[in-house]
PDB file of C-alpha atoms and ligand atoms in Angstrom:
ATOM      1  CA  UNK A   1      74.052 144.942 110.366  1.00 56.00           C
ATOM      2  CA  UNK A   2      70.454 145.506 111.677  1.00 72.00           C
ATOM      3  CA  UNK A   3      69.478 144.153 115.277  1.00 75.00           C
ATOM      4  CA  UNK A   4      66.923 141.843 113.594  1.00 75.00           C
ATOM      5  CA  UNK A   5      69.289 140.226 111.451  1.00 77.00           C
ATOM      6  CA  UNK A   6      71.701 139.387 114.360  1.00 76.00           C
ATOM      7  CA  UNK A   7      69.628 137.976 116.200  1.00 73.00           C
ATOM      8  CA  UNK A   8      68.343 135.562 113.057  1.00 74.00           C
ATOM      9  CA  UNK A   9      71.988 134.761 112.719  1.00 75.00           C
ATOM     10  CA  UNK A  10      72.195 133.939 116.218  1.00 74.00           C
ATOM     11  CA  UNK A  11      69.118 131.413 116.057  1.00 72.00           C
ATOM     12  CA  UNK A  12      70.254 129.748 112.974  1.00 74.00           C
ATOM     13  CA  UNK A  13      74.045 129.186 114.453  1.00 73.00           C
ATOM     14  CA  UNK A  14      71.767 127.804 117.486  1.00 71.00           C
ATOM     15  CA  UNK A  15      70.418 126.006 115.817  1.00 70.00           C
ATOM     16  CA  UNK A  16      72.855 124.341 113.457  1.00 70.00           C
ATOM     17  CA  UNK A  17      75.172 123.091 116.635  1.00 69.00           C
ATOM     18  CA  UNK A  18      72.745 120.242 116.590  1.00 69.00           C
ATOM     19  CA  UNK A  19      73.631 119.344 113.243  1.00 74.00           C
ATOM     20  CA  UNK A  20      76.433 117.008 114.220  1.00 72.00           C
ATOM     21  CA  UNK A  21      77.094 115.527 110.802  1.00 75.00           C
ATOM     22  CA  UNK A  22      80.321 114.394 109.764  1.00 82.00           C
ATOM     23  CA  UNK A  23      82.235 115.460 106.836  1.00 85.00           C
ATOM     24  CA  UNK A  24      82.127 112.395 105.123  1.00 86.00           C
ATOM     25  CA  UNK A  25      78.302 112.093 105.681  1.00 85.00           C
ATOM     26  CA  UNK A  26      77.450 115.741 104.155  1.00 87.00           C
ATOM     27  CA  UNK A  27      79.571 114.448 101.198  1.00 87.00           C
ATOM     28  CA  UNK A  28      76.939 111.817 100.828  1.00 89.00           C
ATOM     29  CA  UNK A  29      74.629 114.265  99.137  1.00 90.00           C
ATOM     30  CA  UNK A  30      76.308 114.625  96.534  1.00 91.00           C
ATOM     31  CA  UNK A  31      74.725 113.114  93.444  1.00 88.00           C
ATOM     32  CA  UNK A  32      76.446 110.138  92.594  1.00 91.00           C
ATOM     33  CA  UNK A  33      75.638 110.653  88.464  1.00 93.00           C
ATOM     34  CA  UNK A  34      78.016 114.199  89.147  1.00 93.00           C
ATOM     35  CA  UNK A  35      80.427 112.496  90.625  1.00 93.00           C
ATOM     36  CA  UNK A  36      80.689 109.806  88.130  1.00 95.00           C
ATOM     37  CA  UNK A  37      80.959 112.712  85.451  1.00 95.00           C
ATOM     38  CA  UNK A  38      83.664 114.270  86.672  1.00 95.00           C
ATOM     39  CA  UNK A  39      85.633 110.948  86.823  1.00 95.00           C
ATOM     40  CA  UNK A  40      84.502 110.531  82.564  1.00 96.00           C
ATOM     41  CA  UNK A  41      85.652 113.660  81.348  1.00 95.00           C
ATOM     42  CA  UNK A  42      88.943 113.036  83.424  1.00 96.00           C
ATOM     43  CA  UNK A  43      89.256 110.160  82.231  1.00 96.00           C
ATOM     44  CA  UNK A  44      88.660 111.516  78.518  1.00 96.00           C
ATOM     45  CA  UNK A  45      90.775 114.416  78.714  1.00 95.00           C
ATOM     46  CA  UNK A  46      93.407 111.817  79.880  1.00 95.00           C
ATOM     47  CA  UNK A  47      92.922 109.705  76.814  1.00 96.00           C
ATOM     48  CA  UNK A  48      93.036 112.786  73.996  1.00 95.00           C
ATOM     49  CA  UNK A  49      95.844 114.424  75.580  1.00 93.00           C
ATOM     50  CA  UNK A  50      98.280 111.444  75.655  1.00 93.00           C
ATOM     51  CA  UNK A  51      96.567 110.332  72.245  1.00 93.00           C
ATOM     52  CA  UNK A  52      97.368 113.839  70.393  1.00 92.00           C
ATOM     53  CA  UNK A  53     100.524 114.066  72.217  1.00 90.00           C
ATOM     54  CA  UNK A  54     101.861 110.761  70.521  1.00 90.00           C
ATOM     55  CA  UNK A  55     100.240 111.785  67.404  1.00 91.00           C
ATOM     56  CA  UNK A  56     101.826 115.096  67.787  1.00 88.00           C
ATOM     57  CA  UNK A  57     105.385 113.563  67.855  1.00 86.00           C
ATOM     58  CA  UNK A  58     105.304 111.463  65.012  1.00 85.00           C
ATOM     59  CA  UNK A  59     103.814 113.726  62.810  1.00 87.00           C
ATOM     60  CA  UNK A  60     106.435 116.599  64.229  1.00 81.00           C
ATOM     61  CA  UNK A  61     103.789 119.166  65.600  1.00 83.00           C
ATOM     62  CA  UNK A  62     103.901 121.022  69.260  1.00 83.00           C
ATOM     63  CA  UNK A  63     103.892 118.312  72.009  1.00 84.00           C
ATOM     64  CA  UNK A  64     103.915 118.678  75.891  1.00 83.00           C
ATOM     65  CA  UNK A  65     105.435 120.962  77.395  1.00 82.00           C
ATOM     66  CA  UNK A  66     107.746 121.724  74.359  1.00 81.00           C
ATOM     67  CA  UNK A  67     110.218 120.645  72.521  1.00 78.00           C
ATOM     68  CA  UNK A  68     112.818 119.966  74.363  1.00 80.00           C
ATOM     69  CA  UNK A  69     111.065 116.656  75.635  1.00 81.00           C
ATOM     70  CA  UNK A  70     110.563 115.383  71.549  1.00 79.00           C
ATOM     71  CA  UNK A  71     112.447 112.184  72.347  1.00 79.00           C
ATOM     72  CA  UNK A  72     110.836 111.171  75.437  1.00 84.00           C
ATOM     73  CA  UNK A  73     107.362 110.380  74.971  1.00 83.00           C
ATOM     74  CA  UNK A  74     106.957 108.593  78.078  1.00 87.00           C
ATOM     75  CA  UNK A  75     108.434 111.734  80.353  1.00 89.00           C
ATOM     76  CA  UNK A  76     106.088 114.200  77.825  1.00 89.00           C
ATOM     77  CA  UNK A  77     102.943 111.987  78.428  1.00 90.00           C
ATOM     78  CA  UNK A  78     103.850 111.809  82.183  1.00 92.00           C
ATOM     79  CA  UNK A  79     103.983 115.722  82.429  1.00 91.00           C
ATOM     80  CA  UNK A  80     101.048 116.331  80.358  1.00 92.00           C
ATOM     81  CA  UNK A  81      99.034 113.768  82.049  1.00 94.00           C
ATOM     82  CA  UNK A  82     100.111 115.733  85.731  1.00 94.00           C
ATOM     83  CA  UNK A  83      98.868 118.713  84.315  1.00 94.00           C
ATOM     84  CA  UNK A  84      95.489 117.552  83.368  1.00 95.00           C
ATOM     85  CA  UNK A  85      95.077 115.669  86.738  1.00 96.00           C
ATOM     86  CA  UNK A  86      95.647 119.308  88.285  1.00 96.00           C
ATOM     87  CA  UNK A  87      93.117 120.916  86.325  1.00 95.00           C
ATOM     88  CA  UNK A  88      90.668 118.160  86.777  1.00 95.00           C
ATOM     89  CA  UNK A  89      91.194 118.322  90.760  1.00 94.00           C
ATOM     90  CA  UNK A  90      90.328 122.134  90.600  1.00 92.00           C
ATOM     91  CA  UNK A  91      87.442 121.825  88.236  1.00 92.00           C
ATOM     92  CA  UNK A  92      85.986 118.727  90.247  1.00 93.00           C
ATOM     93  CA  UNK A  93      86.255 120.473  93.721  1.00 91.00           C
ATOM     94  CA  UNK A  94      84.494 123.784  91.783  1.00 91.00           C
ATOM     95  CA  UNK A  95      81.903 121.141  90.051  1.00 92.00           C
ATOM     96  CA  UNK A  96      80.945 119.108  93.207  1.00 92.00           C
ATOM     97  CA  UNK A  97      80.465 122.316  95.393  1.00 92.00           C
ATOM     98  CA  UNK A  98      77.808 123.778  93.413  1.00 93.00           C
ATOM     99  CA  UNK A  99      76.631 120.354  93.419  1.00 94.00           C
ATOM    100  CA  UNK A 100      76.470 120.463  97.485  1.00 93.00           C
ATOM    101  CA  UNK A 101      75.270 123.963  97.291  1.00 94.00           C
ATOM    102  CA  UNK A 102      72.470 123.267  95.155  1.00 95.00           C
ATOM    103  CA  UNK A 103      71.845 119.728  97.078  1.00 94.00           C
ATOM    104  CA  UNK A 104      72.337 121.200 100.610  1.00 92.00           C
ATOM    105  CA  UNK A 105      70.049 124.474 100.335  1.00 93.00           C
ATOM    106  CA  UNK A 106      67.090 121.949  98.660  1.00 91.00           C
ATOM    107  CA  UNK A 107      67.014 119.903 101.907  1.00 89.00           C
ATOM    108  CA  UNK A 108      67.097 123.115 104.187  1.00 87.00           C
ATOM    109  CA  UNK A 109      64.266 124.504 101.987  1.00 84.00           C
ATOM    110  CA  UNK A 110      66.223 127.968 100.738  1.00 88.00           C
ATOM    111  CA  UNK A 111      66.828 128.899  96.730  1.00 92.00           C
ATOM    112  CA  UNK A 112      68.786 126.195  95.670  1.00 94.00           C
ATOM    113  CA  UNK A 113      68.977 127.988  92.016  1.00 95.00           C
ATOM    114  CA  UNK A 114      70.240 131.135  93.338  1.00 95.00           C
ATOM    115  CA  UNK A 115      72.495 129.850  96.073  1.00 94.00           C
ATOM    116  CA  UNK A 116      74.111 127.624  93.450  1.00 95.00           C
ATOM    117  CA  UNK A 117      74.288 130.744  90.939  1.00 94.00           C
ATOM    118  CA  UNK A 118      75.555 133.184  93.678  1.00 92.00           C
ATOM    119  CA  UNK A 119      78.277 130.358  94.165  1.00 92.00           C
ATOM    120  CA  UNK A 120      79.306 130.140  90.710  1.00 91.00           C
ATOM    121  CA  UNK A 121      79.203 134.131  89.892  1.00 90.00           C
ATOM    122  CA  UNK A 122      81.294 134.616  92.876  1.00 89.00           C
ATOM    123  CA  UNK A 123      83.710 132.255  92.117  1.00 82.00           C
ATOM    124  CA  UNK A 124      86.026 132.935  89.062  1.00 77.00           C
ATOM    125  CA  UNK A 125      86.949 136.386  91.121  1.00 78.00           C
ATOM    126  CA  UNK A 126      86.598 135.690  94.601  1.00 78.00           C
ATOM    127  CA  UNK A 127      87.576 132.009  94.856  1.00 74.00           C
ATOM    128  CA  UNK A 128      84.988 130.462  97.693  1.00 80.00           C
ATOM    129  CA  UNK A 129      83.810 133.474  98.916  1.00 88.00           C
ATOM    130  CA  UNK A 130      80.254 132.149  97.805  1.00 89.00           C
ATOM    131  CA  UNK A 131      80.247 129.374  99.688  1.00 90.00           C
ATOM    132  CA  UNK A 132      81.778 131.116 102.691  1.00 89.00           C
ATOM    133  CA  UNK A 133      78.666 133.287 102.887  1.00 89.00           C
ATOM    134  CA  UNK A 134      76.423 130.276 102.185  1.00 90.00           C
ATOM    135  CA  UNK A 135      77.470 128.144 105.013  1.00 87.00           C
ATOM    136  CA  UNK A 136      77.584 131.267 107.245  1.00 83.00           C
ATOM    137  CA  UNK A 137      74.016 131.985 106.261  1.00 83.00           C
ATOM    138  CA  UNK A 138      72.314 128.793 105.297  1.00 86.00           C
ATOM    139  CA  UNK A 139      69.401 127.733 107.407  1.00 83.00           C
ATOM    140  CA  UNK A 140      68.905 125.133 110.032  1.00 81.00           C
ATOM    141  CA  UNK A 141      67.692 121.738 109.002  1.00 84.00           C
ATOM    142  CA  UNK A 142      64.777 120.748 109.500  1.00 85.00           C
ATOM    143  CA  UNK A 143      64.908 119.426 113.607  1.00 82.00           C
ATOM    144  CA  UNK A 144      63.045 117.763 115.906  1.00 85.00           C
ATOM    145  CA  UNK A 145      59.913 119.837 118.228  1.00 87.00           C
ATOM    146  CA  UNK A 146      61.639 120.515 121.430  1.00 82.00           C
ATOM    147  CA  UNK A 147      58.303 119.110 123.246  1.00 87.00           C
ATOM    148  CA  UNK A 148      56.845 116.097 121.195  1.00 92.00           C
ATOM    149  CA  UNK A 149      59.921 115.330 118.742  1.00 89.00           C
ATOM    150  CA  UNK A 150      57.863 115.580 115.588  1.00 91.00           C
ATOM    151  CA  UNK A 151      59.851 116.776 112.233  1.00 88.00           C
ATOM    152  CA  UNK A 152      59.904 120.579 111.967  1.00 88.00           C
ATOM    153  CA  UNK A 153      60.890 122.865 109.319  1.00 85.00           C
ATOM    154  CA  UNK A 154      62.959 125.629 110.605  1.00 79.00           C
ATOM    155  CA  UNK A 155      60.720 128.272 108.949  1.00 79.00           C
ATOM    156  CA  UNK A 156      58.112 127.090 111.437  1.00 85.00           C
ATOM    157  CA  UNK A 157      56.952 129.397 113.954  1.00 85.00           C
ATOM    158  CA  UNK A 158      54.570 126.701 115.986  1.00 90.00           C
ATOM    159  CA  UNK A 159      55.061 122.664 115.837  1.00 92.00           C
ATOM    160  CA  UNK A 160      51.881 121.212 113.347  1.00 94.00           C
ATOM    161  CA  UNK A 161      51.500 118.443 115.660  1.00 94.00           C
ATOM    162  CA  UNK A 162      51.351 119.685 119.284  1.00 93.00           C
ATOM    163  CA  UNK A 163      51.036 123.686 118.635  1.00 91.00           C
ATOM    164  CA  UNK A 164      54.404 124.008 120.831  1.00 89.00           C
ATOM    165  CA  UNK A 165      55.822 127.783 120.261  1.00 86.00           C
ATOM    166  CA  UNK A 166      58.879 126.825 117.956  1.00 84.00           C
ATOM    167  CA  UNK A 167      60.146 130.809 118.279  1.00 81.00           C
ATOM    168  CA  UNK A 168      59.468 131.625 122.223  1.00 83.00           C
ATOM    169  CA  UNK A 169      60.051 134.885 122.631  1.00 84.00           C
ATOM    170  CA  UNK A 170      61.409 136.959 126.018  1.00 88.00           C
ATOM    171  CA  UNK A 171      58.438 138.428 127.699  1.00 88.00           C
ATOM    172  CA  UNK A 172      60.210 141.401 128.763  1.00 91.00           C
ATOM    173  CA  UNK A 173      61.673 142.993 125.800  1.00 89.00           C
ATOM    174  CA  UNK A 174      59.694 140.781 123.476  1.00 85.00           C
ATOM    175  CA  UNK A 175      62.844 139.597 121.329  1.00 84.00           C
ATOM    176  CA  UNK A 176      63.266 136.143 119.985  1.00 81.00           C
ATOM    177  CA  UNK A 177      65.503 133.945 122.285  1.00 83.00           C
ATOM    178  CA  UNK A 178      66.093 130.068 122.152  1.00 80.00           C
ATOM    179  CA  UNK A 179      64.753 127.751 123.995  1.00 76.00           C
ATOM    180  CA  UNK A 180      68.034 126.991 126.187  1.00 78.00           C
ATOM    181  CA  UNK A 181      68.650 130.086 126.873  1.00 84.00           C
ATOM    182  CA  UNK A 182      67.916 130.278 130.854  1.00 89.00           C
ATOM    183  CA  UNK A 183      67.922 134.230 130.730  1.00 91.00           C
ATOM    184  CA  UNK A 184      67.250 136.836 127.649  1.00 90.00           C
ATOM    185  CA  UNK A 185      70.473 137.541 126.165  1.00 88.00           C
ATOM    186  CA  UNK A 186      69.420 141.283 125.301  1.00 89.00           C
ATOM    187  CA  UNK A 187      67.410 142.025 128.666  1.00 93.00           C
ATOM    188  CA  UNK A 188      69.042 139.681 131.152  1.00 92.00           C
ATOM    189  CA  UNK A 189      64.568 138.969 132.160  1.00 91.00           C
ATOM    190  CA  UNK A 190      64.692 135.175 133.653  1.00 90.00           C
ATOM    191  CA  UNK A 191      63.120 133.182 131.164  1.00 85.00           C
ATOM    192  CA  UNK A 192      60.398 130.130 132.427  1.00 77.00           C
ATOM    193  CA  UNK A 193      60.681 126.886 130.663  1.00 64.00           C
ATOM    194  CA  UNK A 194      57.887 124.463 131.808  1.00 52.00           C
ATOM    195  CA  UNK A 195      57.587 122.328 128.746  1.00 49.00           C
ATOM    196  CA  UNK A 196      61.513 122.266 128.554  1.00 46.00           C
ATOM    197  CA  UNK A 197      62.770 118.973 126.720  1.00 45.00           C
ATOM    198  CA  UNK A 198      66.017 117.536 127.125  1.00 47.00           C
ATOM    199  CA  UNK A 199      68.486 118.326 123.638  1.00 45.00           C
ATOM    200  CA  UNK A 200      67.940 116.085 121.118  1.00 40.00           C
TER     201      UNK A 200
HETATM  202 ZN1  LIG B   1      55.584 119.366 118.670  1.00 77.93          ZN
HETATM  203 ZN1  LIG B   2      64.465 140.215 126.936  1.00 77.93          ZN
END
């Protein structure tokens, strides 16, 4: 890994401690209309399993799991509807991430297309590897200026409103450091903060 691309990595993890949002509150993106899907088709599959499983064993077809269960529809119906709940708690966990994904990278400005693709290619074969790297990766919200609190992107290198240096940079060795860092991390130079702010 480059030099340059640690110390972007650094920033954004910087960055992101300030992001103190619960688990329950990032699930709050989620769009409601996916959620609300995933409960239908549940809810279908539910319905046309049981209802071709009691078809199934009056008409003397296959029924759930086999045979061996032909006179107890109730313990069949049970098992088969188990099973589907299991597959529908994999599929909706693999469903609503992409729907974070695709929510999450939107509001932090990145490809939300790709992100959500990269997610989904990587999954089948590598389980959540995709979303590993995302969250490792993704960028900082958008925060407040360190010196007059206005809304800034993170891709912002000076604040629109008061023209405060958003990326201050050590004057020593000229590398990008953060602005609570008291001392460059790469050159040890003492670094001046006269417009300091306290955190947000
Ligand atoms: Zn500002
Ligand atoms: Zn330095």
């Amino acid at each position: 890994m480059s030099d340059a691309w640690n110390q972007r990595l650094r920033l954004i993890r910087f960055r992101r401690k300030r992001e103190r949002s619960t688990f329950r509150e990032e699930l709050r993106i989620l769009p409601k209309s996916l959620i609300w899907m995933c409960v239908g088709l549940y809810v279908l599959a539910l319905i046309i399993g049981i209802a071709v499983n009691l078809h199934n064993m009056q008409t003397g077809d296959d029924i759930f799991p086999d045979n061996s269960l032909r006179g107890q529809p109730f313990l069949s119906c049970l098992g088969l509807a188990g099973a589907v709940t299991g597959v529908a708690i994999f599929l909706t966990i693999f469903i609503l991430t992409l729907g974070y994904v695709y929510r999450d990278a939107k509001r932090r400005d990145m490809h939300a297309g790709l992100w959500t693709l990269l997610v989904l290619i990587l999954s089948p074969a590598y389980l959540f590897i995709g979303l590993i790297i995302y969250l490792l990766v993704r960028e900082p919200l958008p925060y407040a200026c360190p010196q007059c609190a206005a809304t800034v992107s993170a891709r912002f290198n000076f604040c629109p409103n008061c023209k405060c240096n958003l990326h201050p940079a050590c004057p020593q060795c000229q590398r990008e450091v953060s602005d609570a860092d008291k001392f460059c991390p790469y050159c040890a130079a003492e670094l001046a903060h006269p417009k300091a702010a306290p955190e947000a």
